[in-house]
Coordinates of C-alpha atoms in Angstrom, one line a residue:
X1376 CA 41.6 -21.8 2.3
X1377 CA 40.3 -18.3 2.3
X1378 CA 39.7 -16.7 5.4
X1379 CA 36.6 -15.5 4.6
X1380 CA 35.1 -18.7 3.4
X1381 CA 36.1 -20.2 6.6
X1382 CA 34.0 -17.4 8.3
X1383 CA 31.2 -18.0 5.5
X1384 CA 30.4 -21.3 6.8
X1385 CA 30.8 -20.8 10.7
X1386 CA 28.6 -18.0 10.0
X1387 CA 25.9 -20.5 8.6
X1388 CA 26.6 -23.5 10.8
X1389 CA 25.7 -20.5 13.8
X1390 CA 22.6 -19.3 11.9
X1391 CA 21.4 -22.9 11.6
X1392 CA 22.2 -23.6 15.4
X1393 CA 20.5 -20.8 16.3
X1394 CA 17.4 -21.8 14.3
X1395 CA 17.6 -25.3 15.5
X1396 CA 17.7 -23.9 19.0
X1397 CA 14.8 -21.8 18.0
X1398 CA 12.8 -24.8 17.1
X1399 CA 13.9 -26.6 20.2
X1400 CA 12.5 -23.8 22.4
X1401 CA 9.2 -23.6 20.5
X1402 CA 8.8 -27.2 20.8
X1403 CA 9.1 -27.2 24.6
X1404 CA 7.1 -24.2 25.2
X1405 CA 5.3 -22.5 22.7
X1406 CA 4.0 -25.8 21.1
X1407 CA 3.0 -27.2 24.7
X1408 CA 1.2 -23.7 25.7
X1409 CA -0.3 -23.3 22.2
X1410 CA -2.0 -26.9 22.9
X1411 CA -2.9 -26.1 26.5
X1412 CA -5.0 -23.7 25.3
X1413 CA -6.3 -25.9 22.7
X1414 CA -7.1 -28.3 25.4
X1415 CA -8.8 -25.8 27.5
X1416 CA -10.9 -25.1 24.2
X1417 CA -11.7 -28.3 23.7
X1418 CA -13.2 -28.8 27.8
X1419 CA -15.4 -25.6 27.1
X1420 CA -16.9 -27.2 24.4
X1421 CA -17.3 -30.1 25.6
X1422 CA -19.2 -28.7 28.9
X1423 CA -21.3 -26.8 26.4
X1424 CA -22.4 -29.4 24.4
X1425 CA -23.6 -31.0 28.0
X1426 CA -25.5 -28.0 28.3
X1427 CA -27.4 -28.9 25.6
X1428 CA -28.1 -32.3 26.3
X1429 CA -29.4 -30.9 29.5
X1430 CA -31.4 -28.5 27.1
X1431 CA -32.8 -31.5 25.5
X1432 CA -33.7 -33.7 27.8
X1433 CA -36.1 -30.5 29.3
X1434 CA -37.4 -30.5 25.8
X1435 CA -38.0 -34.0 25.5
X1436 CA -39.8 -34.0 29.6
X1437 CA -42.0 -31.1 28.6
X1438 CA -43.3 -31.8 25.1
X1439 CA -42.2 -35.8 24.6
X1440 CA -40.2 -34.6 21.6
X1441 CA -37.0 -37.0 21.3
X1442 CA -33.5 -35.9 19.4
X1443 CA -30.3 -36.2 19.5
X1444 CA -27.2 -34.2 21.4
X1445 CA -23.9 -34.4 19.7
X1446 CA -21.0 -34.2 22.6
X1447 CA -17.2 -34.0 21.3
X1448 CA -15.9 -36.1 24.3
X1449 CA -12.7 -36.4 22.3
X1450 CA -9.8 -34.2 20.6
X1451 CA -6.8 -33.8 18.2
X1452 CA -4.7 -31.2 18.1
X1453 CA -4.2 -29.1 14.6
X1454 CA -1.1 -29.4 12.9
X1455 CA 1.8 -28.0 13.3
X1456 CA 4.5 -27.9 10.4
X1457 CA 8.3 -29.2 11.5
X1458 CA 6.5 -29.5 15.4
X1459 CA 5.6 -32.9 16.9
X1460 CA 2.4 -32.8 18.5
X1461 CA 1.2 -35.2 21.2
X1462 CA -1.3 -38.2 20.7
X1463 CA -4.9 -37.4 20.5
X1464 CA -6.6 -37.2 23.6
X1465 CA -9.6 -40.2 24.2
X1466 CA -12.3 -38.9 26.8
X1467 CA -15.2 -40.8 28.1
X1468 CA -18.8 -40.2 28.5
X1469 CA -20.8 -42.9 31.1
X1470 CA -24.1 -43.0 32.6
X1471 CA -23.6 -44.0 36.3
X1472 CA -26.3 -44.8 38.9
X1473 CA -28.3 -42.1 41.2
X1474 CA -32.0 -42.0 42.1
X1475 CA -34.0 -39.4 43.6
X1476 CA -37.5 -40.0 46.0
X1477 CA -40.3 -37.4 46.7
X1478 CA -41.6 -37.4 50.4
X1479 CA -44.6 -35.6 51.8
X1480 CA -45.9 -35.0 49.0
X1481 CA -50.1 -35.0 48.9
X1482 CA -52.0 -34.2 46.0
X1483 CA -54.5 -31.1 46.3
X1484 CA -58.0 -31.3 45.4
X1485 CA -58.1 -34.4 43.9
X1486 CA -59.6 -37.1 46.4
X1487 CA -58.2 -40.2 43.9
X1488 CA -55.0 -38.5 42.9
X1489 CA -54.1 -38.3 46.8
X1490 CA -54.7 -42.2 47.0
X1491 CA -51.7 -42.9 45.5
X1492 CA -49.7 -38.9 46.2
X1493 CA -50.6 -39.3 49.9
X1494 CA -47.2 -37.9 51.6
X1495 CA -45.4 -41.7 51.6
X1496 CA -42.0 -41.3 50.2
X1497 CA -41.8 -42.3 46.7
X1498 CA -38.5 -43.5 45.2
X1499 CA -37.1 -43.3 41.5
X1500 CA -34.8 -44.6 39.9
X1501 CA -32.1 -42.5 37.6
X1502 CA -29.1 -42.4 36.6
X1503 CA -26.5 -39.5 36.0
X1504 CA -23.9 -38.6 32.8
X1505 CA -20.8 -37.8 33.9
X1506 CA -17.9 -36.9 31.4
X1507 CA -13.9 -37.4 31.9
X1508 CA -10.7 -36.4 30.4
X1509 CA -7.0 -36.8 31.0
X1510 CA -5.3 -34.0 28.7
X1511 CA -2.0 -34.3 27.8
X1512 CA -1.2 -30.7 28.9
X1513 CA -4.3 -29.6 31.0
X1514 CA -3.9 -30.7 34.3
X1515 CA -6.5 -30.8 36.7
X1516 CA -8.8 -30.8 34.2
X1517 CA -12.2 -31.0 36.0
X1518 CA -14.7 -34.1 35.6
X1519 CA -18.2 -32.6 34.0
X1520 CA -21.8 -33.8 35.9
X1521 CA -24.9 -33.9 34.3
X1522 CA -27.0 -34.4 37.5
X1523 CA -30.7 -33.9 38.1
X1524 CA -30.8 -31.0 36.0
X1525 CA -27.8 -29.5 37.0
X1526 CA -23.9 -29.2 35.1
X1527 CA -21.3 -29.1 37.3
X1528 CA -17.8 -29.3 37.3
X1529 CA -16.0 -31.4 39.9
X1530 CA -12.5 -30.5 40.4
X1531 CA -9.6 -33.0 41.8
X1532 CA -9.7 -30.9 45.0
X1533 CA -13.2 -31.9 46.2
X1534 CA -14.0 -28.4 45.0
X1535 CA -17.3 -27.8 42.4
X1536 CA -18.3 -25.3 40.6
X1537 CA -21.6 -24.9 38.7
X1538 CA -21.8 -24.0 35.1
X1539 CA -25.7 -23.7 34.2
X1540 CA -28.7 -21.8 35.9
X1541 CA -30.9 -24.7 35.6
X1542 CA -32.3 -27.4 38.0
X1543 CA -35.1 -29.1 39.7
X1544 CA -37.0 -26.2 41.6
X1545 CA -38.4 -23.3 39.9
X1546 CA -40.4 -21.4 42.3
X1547 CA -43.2 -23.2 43.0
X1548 CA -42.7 -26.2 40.1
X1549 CA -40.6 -28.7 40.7
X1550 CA -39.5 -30.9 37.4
X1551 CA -37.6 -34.3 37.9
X1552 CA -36.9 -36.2 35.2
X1553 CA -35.6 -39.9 35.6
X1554 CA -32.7 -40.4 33.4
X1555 CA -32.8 -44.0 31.9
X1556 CA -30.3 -46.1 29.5
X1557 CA -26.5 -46.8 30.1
X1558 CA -23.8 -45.1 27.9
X1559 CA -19.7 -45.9 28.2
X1560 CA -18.5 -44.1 25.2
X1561 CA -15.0 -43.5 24.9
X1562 CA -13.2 -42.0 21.8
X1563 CA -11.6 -39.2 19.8
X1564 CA -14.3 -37.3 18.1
X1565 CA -18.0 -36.7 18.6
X1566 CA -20.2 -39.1 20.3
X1567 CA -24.1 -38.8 18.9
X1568 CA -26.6 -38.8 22.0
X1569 CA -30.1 -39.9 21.3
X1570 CA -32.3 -38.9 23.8
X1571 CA -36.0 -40.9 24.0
X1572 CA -39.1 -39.9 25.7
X1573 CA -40.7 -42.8 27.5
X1574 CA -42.7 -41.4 29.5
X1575 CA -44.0 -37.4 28.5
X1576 CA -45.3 -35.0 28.3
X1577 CA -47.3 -35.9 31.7
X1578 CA -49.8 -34.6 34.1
X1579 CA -49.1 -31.4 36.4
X1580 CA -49.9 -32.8 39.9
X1581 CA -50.6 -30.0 42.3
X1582 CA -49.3 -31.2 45.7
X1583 CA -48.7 -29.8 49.4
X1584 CA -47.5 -31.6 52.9
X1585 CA -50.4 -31.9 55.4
X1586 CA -51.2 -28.8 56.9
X1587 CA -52.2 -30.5 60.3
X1588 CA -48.8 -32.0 60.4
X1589 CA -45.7 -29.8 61.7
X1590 CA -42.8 -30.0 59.7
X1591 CA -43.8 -32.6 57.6
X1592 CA -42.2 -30.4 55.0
X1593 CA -42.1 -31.7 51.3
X1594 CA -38.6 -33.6 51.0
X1595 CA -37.0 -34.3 48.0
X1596 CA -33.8 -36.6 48.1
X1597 CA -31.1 -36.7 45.5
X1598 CA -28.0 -39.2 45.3
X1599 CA -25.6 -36.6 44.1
X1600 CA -21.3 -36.8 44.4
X1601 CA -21.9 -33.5 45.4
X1602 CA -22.1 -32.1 49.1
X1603 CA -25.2 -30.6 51.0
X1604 CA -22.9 -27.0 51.2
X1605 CA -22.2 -27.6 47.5
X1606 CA -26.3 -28.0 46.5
X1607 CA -26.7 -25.4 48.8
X1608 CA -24.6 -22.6 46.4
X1609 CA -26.3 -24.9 43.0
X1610 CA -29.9 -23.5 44.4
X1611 CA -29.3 -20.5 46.4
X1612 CA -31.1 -18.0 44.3
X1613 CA -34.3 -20.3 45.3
X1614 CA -33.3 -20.7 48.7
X1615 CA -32.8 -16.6 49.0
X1616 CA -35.9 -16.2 46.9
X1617 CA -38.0 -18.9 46.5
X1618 CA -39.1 -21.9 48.5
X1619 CA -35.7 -24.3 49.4
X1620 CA -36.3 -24.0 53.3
X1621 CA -32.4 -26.0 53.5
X1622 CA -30.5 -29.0 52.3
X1623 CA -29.5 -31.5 54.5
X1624 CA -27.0 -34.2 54.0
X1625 CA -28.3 -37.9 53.9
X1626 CA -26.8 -41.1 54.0
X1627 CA -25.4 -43.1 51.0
X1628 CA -24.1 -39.9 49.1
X1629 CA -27.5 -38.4 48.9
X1630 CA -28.5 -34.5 49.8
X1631 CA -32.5 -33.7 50.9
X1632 CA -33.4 -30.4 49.6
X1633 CA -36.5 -29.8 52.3
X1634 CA -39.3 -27.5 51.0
X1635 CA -41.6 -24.5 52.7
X1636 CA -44.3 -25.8 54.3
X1637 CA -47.8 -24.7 53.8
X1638 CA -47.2 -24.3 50.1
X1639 CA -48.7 -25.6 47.6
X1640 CA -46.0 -27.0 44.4
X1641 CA -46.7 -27.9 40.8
X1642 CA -44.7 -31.4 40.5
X1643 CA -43.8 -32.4 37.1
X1644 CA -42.3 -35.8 36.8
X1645 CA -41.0 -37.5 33.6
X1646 CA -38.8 -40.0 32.6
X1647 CA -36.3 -39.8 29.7
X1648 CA -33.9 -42.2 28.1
X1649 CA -30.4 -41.3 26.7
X1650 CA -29.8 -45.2 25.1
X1651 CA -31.2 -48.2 25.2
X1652 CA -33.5 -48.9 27.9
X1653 CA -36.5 -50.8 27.5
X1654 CA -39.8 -49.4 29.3
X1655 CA -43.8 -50.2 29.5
X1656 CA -45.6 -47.8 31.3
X1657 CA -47.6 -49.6 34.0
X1658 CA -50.7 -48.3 36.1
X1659 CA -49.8 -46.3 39.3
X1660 CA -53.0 -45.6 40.2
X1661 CA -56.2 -44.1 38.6
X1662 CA -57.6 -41.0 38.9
X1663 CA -61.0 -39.5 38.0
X1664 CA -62.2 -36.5 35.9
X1665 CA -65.1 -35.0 37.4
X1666 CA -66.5 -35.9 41.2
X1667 CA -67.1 -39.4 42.0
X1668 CA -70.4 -38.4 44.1
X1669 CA -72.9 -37.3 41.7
X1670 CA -76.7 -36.4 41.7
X1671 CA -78.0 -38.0 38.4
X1672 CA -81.2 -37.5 36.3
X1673 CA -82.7 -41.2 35.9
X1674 CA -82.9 -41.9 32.4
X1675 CA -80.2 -39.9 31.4
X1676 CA -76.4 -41.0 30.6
X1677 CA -74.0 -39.8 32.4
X1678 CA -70.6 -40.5 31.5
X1679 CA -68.0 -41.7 33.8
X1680 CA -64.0 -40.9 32.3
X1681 CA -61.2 -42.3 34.5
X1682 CA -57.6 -41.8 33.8
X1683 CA -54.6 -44.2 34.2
X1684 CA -51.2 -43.3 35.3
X1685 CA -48.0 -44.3 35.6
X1686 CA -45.5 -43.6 38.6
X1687 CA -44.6 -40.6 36.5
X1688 CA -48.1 -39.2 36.2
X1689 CA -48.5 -40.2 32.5
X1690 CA -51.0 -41.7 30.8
X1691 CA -50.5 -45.4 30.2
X1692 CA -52.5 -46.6 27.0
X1693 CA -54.0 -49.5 26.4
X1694 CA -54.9 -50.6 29.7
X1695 CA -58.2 -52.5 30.7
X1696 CA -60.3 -50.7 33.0
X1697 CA -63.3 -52.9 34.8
X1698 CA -66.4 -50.7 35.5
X1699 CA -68.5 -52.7 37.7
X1700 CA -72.5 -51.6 38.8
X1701 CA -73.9 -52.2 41.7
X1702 CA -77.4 -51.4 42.6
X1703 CA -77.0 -52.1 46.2
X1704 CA -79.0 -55.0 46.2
X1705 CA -76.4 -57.5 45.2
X1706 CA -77.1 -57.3 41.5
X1707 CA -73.8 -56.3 39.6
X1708 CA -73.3 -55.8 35.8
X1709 CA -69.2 -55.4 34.9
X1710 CA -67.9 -54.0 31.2
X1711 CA -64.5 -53.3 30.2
X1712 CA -62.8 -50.0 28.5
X1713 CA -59.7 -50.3 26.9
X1714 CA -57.8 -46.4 27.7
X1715 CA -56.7 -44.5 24.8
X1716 CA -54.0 -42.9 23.9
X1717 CA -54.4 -40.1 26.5
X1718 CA -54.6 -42.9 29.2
X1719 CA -58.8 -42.0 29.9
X1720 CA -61.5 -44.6 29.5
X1721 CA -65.4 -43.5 29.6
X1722 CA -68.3 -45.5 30.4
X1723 CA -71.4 -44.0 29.2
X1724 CA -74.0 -45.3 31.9
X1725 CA -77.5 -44.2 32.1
X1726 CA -79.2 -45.1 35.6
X1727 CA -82.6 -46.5 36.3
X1728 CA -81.6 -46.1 40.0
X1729 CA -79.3 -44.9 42.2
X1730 CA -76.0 -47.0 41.8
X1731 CA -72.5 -47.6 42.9
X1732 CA -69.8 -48.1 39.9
X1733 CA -66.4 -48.9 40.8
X1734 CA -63.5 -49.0 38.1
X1735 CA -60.3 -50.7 38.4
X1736 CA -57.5 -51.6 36.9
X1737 CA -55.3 -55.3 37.3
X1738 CA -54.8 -55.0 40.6
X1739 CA -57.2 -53.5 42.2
X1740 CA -59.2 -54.0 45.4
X1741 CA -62.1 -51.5 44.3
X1742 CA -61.6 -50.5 48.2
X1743 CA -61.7 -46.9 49.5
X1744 CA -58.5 -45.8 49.2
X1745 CA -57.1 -47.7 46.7
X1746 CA -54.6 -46.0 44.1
X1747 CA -56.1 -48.8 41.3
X1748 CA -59.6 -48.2 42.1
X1749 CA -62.1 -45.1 41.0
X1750 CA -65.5 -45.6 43.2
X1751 CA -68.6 -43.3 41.7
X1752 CA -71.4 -42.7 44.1
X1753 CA -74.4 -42.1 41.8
X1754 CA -77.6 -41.0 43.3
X1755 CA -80.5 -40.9 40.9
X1756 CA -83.9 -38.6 40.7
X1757 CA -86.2 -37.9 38.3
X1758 CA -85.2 -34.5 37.5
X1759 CA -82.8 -31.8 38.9
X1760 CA -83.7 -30.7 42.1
X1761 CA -83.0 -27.6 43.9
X1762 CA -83.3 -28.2 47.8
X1763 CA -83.2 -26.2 50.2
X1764 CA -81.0 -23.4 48.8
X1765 CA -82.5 -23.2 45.7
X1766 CA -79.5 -23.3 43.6
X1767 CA -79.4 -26.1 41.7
X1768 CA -77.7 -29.6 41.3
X1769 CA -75.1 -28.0 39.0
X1770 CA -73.6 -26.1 41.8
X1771 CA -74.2 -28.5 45.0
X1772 CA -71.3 -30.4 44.5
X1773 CA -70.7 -33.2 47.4
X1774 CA -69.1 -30.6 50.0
X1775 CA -71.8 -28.5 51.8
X1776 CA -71.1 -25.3 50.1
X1777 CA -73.2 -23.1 47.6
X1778 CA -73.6 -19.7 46.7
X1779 CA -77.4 -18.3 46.7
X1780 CA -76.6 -14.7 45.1
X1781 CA -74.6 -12.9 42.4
X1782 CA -75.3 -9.6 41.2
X1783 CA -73.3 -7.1 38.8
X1784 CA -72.7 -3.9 39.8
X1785 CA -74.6 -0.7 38.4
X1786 CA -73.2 2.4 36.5
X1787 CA -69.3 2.6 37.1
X1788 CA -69.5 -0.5 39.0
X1789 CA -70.3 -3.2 36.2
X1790 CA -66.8 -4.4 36.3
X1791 CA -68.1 -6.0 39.8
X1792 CA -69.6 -9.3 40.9
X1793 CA -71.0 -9.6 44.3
X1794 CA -71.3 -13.2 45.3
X1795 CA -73.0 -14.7 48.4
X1796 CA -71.8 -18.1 49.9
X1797 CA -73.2 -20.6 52.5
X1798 CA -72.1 -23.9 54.0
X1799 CA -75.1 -27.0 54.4
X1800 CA -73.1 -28.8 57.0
X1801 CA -69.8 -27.5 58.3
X1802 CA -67.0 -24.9 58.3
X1803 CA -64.9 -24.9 55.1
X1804 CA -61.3 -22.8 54.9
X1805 CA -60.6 -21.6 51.5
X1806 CA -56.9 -22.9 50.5
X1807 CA -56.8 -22.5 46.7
X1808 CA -59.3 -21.1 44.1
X1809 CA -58.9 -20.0 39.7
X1810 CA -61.5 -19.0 37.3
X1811 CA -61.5 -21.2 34.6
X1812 CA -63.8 -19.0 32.0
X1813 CA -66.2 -16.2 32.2
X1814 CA -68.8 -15.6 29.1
X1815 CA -68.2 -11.6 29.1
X1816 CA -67.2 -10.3 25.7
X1817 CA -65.3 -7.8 27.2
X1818 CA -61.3 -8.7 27.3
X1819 CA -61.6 -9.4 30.7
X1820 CA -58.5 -11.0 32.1
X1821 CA -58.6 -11.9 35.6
X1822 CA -60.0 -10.3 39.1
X1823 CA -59.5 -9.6 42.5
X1824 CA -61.8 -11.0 45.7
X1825 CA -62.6 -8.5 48.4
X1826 CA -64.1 -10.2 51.6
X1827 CA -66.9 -7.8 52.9
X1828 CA -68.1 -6.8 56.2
X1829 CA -72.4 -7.3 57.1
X1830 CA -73.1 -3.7 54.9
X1831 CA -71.0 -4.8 52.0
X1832 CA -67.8 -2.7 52.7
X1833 CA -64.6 -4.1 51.2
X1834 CA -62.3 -5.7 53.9
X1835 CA -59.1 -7.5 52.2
X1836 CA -58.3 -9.1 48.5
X1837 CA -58.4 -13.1 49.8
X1838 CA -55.9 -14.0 46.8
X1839 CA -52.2 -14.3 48.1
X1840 CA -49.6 -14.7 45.3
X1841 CA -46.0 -14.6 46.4
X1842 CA -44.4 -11.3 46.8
X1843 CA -43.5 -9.9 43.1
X1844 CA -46.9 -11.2 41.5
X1845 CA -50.5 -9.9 41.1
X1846 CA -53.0 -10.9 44.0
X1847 CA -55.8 -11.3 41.1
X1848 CA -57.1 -14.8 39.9
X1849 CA -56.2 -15.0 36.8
X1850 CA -59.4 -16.3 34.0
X1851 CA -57.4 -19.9 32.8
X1852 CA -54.8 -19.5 34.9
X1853 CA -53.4 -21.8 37.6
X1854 CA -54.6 -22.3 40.9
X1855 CA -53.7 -19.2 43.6
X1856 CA -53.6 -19.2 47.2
X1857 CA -55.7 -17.7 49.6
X1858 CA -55.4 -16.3 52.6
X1859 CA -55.3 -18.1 55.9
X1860 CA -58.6 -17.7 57.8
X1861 CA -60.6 -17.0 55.0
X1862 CA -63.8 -19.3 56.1
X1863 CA -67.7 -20.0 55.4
X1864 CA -68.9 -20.8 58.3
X1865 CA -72.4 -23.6 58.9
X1866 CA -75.3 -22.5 59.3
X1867 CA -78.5 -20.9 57.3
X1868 CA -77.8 -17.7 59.4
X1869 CA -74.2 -17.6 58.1
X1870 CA -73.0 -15.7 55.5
X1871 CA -69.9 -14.8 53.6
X1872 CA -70.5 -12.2 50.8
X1873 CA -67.4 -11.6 48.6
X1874 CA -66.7 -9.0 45.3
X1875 CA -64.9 -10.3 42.5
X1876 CA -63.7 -7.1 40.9
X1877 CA -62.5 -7.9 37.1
X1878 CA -60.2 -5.4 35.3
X1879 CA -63.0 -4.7 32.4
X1880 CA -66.9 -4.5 32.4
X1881 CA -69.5 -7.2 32.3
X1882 CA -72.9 -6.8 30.6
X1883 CA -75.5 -7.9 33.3
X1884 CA -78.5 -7.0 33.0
X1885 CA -79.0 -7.0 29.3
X1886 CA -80.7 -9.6 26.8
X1887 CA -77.3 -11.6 27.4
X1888 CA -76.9 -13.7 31.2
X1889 CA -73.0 -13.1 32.2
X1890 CA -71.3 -15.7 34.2
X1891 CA -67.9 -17.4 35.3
X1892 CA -66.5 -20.8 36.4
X1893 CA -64.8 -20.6 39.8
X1894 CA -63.3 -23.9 41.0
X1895 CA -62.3 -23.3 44.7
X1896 CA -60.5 -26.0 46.8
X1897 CA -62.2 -26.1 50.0
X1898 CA -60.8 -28.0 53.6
X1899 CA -63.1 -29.0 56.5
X1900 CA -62.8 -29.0 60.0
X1901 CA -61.6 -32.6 59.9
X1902 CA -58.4 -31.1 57.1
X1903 CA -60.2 -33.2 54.3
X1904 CA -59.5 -30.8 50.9
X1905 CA -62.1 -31.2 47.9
X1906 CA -62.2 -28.7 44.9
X1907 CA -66.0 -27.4 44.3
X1908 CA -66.9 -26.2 40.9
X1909 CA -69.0 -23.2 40.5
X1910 CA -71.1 -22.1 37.7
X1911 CA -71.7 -18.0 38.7
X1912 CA -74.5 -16.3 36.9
X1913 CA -76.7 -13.1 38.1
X1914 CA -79.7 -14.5 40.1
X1915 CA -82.5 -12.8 39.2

C-alpha cells in the first residue's frame, strides 16, 4: 500500500479523534455550564413571577379585583444538537401554614368601632407560598417565600436574602392580608394561580395603643421561617425612618414587629384566596355612622344607619339587624333590616318622644360594650334649641365642646378664619383633627391652625405631621395629629381662640355665607376619645 494513503487515513482517524474529544469536552463542560446558566435563568424568573403574585394579591386587597398569576415552577432545557441534555427539572409550589395577630390595637374616634378594636390581641389565620427546586446543575439553589407581603430567598445556609421592597408597614398604614386556600403543585411548565378576593376592599380603621398605658405599644406577630435579625434587615428602611420601634423573636417560629407608641396607624386588613377555600363573612361587630347620642326634633325622622363587619373590617351583606325602641317605660317596638351590599342597614325612625333604640345583630347582648350591639340615645324636643351657648344643636355634639365665634379676616387677611372654642363640662386634649369640605369657591386646598395668645397673637401651628410632610390639614384629607398639650379648658370664662390660615381667599362678608366641616377627635380627663363634628360659618 502507498505510503501516503496509509498517512491519509491516520490523518483522518486523528482529525475524527480529535473532534470526538472535542465533543467529549463540550459535553462535560460547556454543555453543563451553558445549562447552569439556563437554570439560573429559569430561578429569576421564577422569583419574578412571585413578585407578581405578590403584586396581585395587593391588587385584589385594595380594590377586591381577582386574577390570575402565572408562575413557571418548572423547566426544560433547549436543545442541543449531537449533546445529551439532562431530564427536565420538576419544581413545587405549596401553600404552608402561618398566621399573624394584631395586639394593642384601639380604634380612634369611633366609640362602637373600639368595642370590638379595644387593644385585645386578635389572631388570624394565613397561610404562606413557598416555592422549591432541585436543579440538576444549580446547587444551592435557594427556596423562594411569599410571606406576609414579603419575597425572600432562603438559602441552605440559614442565610436570607430579600428580593422585593414591599411588606406590611408603610409609614403609618399597616396592610395585612390573610392568605387562604392550599396549593401543592408540582410540574414542568407553568402553573396558573387564581387569586380570589373574599373579603375586600374593606374599611380603613384608624387605631392607636392607649395613651394612658406605658408601653402598651401596637404589636403585631407574624409566624415567619425567618429570624427576628432577618425581619429586622426586610423592614429597616421603616425602622430607620418610619415607625418599627424593634422586632422581637417569639415563640413557635414567630417574630413581633412592636410599633411607636403614641401614634396613631391606618390598619387595613383583608383576606385573599389563592385556591379553593370556601368563606362566609360573618359579623364581628357593628359599628355606627353618625353619633349614637342625638338631640332630635319630635315629629321628624331621623335615620339611624349601622354597619356590619367582619373580623376583616368588611362589610358582611345580607345580615339581619334588630332595631328595638324603647320609650323607657317598658314599651318596646322591634323591626328588622336586612344590610346591603355595602354591609349598612338604616331605620328611618321618627320620635314622638325621647327614646332608646338598640340594634343588634345574632348574637348580641344589646349591652354597653358589646361588639354586636349599636345603642342610639335619642333625646327628643320640639324644635332645635340653642342653650346656653347659642350655637345650635348642629354643632353640640354629645362631648362638651362648641365654638361660639368665627370671623374672616379683612383686606389681605381674607385667607383667615378666626375660631373661638369652649368646653360645657370638662377639659378636652386635641389628638387628631381634618377638614372634610369648605364651601369657598376659591381652590382652597388645606390650612394651617395657629393657637393664639388673650390679644390674638399667633403662638404655634397645632398640626404635627411627621418630619418630611406639610403641618396643614389638608380639605378631604386624612386625619393629622396635633400637638401634645393643645387643650380647651371648662369653664364659661375659658377660652381657646385658634386661626385656621387657608392657602387661598374666602369670600365672607358678601351675599354668599362661607364655611368648613372640621371633625376633631377630642380625649377627656378620664382618656375617653370621641370625634366632634363642626359645621364653621361666620357668626354674625
Amino acid at each position: 500500500m502507498d505510503d501516503r494513503a496509509v498517512s491519509e487515513i491516520i490523518g483522518a482517524i486523528l482529525v475524527f479523534g480529535l473532534v470526538v474529544i472535542s465533543l467529549v469536552i463540550f459535553q462535560t463542560n460547556a454543555v453543563p455550564a451553558a445549562n447552569e446558566e439556563v437554570e439560573f435563568d429559569h430561578n429569576q424568573e421564577v422569583q419574578a413571577d412571585l413578585l407578581g403574585l405578590d403584586a396581585a394579591l395587593s391588587d385584589a386587597a385594595a380594590s377586591g379585583n381577582g386574577g390570575t398569576a402565572v408562575v413557571t415552577v418548572g423547566m426544560d432545557y433547549p436543545t442541543r444538537f449531537l449533546f445529551r441534555n439532562p431530564p427536565p427539572v420538576s419544581g413545587t409550589l405549596t401553600t404552608e401554614t402561618s398566621r399573624f395577630s394584631i395586639e394593642n390595637a384601639e380604634a380612634v374616634g369611633d366609640a362602637e368601632t373600639d368595642d370590638y378594636w379595644d387593644g385585645d390581641a386578635l389572631p388570624y389565620e394565613s397561610r404562606q407560598l413557598v416555592y422549591r427546586v432541585d436543579y440538576n446543575i444549580y446547587e444551592n439553589a435557594p427556596t423562594t417565600v411569599l410571606s406576609h407581603g414579603v419575597v425572600y430567598d432562603a438559602f441552605g445556609d440559614g442565610t436570607t436574602r430579600r428580593i422585593d421592597a414591599g411588606g406590611f408597614i408603610d409609614g403609618r398604614s399597616i396592610e395585612l392580608t390573610a392568605l387562604a386556600g392550599r396549593r401543592n403543585e408540582s410540574r414542568v411548565g407553568d402553573v396558573s394561580v387564581p387569586v380570589t378576593a373574599q373579603s375586600a376592599p374593606t374599611e380603613t380603621v384608624r387605631v392607636h395603643d392607649d395613651p394612658a398605658v406605658p408601653d402598651d405599644n401596637i404589636t403585631l406577630t407574624v409566624r415567619t421561617g425567618a429570624t427576628a435579625a432577618e425581619w429586622e434587615a426586610f423592614l429597616e428602611d421603616e425602622m430607620t425612618e418610619g415607625y418599627v420601634a424593634r422586632v422581637d423573636p417569639g415563640s413557635g417560629n414567630t417574630v413581633k414587629v412592636v410599633l411607636e407608641e403614641d401614634t396613631t396607624y391606618q390598619l387595613e386588613l383583608a383576606r385573599v384566596a389563592v385556591g379553593s377555600a370556601p368563606y362566609t363573612a360573618t359579623p364581628a361587630y357593628v359599628t355606627a355612622d353618625g353619633a349614637t347620642d342625638r338631640s332630635v326634633v319630635a315629629g321628624t325622622p331621623t335615620d339611624l344607619t349601622v354597619e356590619v363587619r367582619d373580623e376583616y373590617n368588611g362589610p358582611v351583606a345580607g345580615e339581619d339587624v334588630t332595631f328595638t325602641i324603647d320609650d323607657g317605660d317598658g314599651a318596646t317596638t322591634t323591626e328588622t333590616v336586612t344590610t346591603d351590599g355595602e354591609g349598612r342597614a338604616t331605620l328611618s325612625h321618627t320620635p314622638s318622644e325621647s327614646v332608646t333604640v338598640t340594634a343588634t345583630v345574632d348574637g348580641g347582648t344589646g349591652a354597653d360594650g358589646d361588639p354586636l350591639s349599636v345603642v342610639y340615645d335619642l333625646t327628643a324636643s320640639t324644635g332645635p334649641g340653642g342653650g346656653d351657648d347659642d350655637s345650635g344643636s348642629i354643632n353640640r355634639g354629645d362631648i362638651g365642646v362648641y365654638y361660639t365665634d368665627a370671623e374672616i379676616g379683612s383686606g389681605n387677611r381674607q385667607d383667615e378664619m378666626t375660631v373661638t372654642f369652649r368646653s360645657r363640662d370638662d377639659t378636652y386634649t386635641m389628638r387628631e383633627a381634618r377638614i372634610s369640605f369648605i364651601s369657598a369657591e376659591a381652590s382652597v386646598t388645606g390650612a394651617r391652625v395657629f393657637s393664639t395668645d388673650a390679644d390674638g397673637n399667633r403662638l404655634q401651628n397645632i398640626v404635627d405631621e411627621p418630619p418630611g410632610e406639610d403641618d396643614v390639614l389638608t380639605v378631604t384629607d386624612d386625619f393629622s395629629p396635633i400637638r401634645s398639650g393643645v387643650t380647651i379648658q371648662q369653664g364659661a370664662a375659658n377660652q381657646e381662640t385658634y386661626v385656621f390660615d387657608f392657602d387661598a381667599p374666602l369670600r365672607g362678608g358678601q351675599s354668599r355665607q362661607e364655611f368648613f366641616v372640621l371633625s376633631v377627635v377630642f380625649e377627656d380627663s378620664s382618656g375617653n376619645q370621641r370625634t366632634q363634628t363642626f359645621f364653621i360659618g361666620e357668626t354674625p
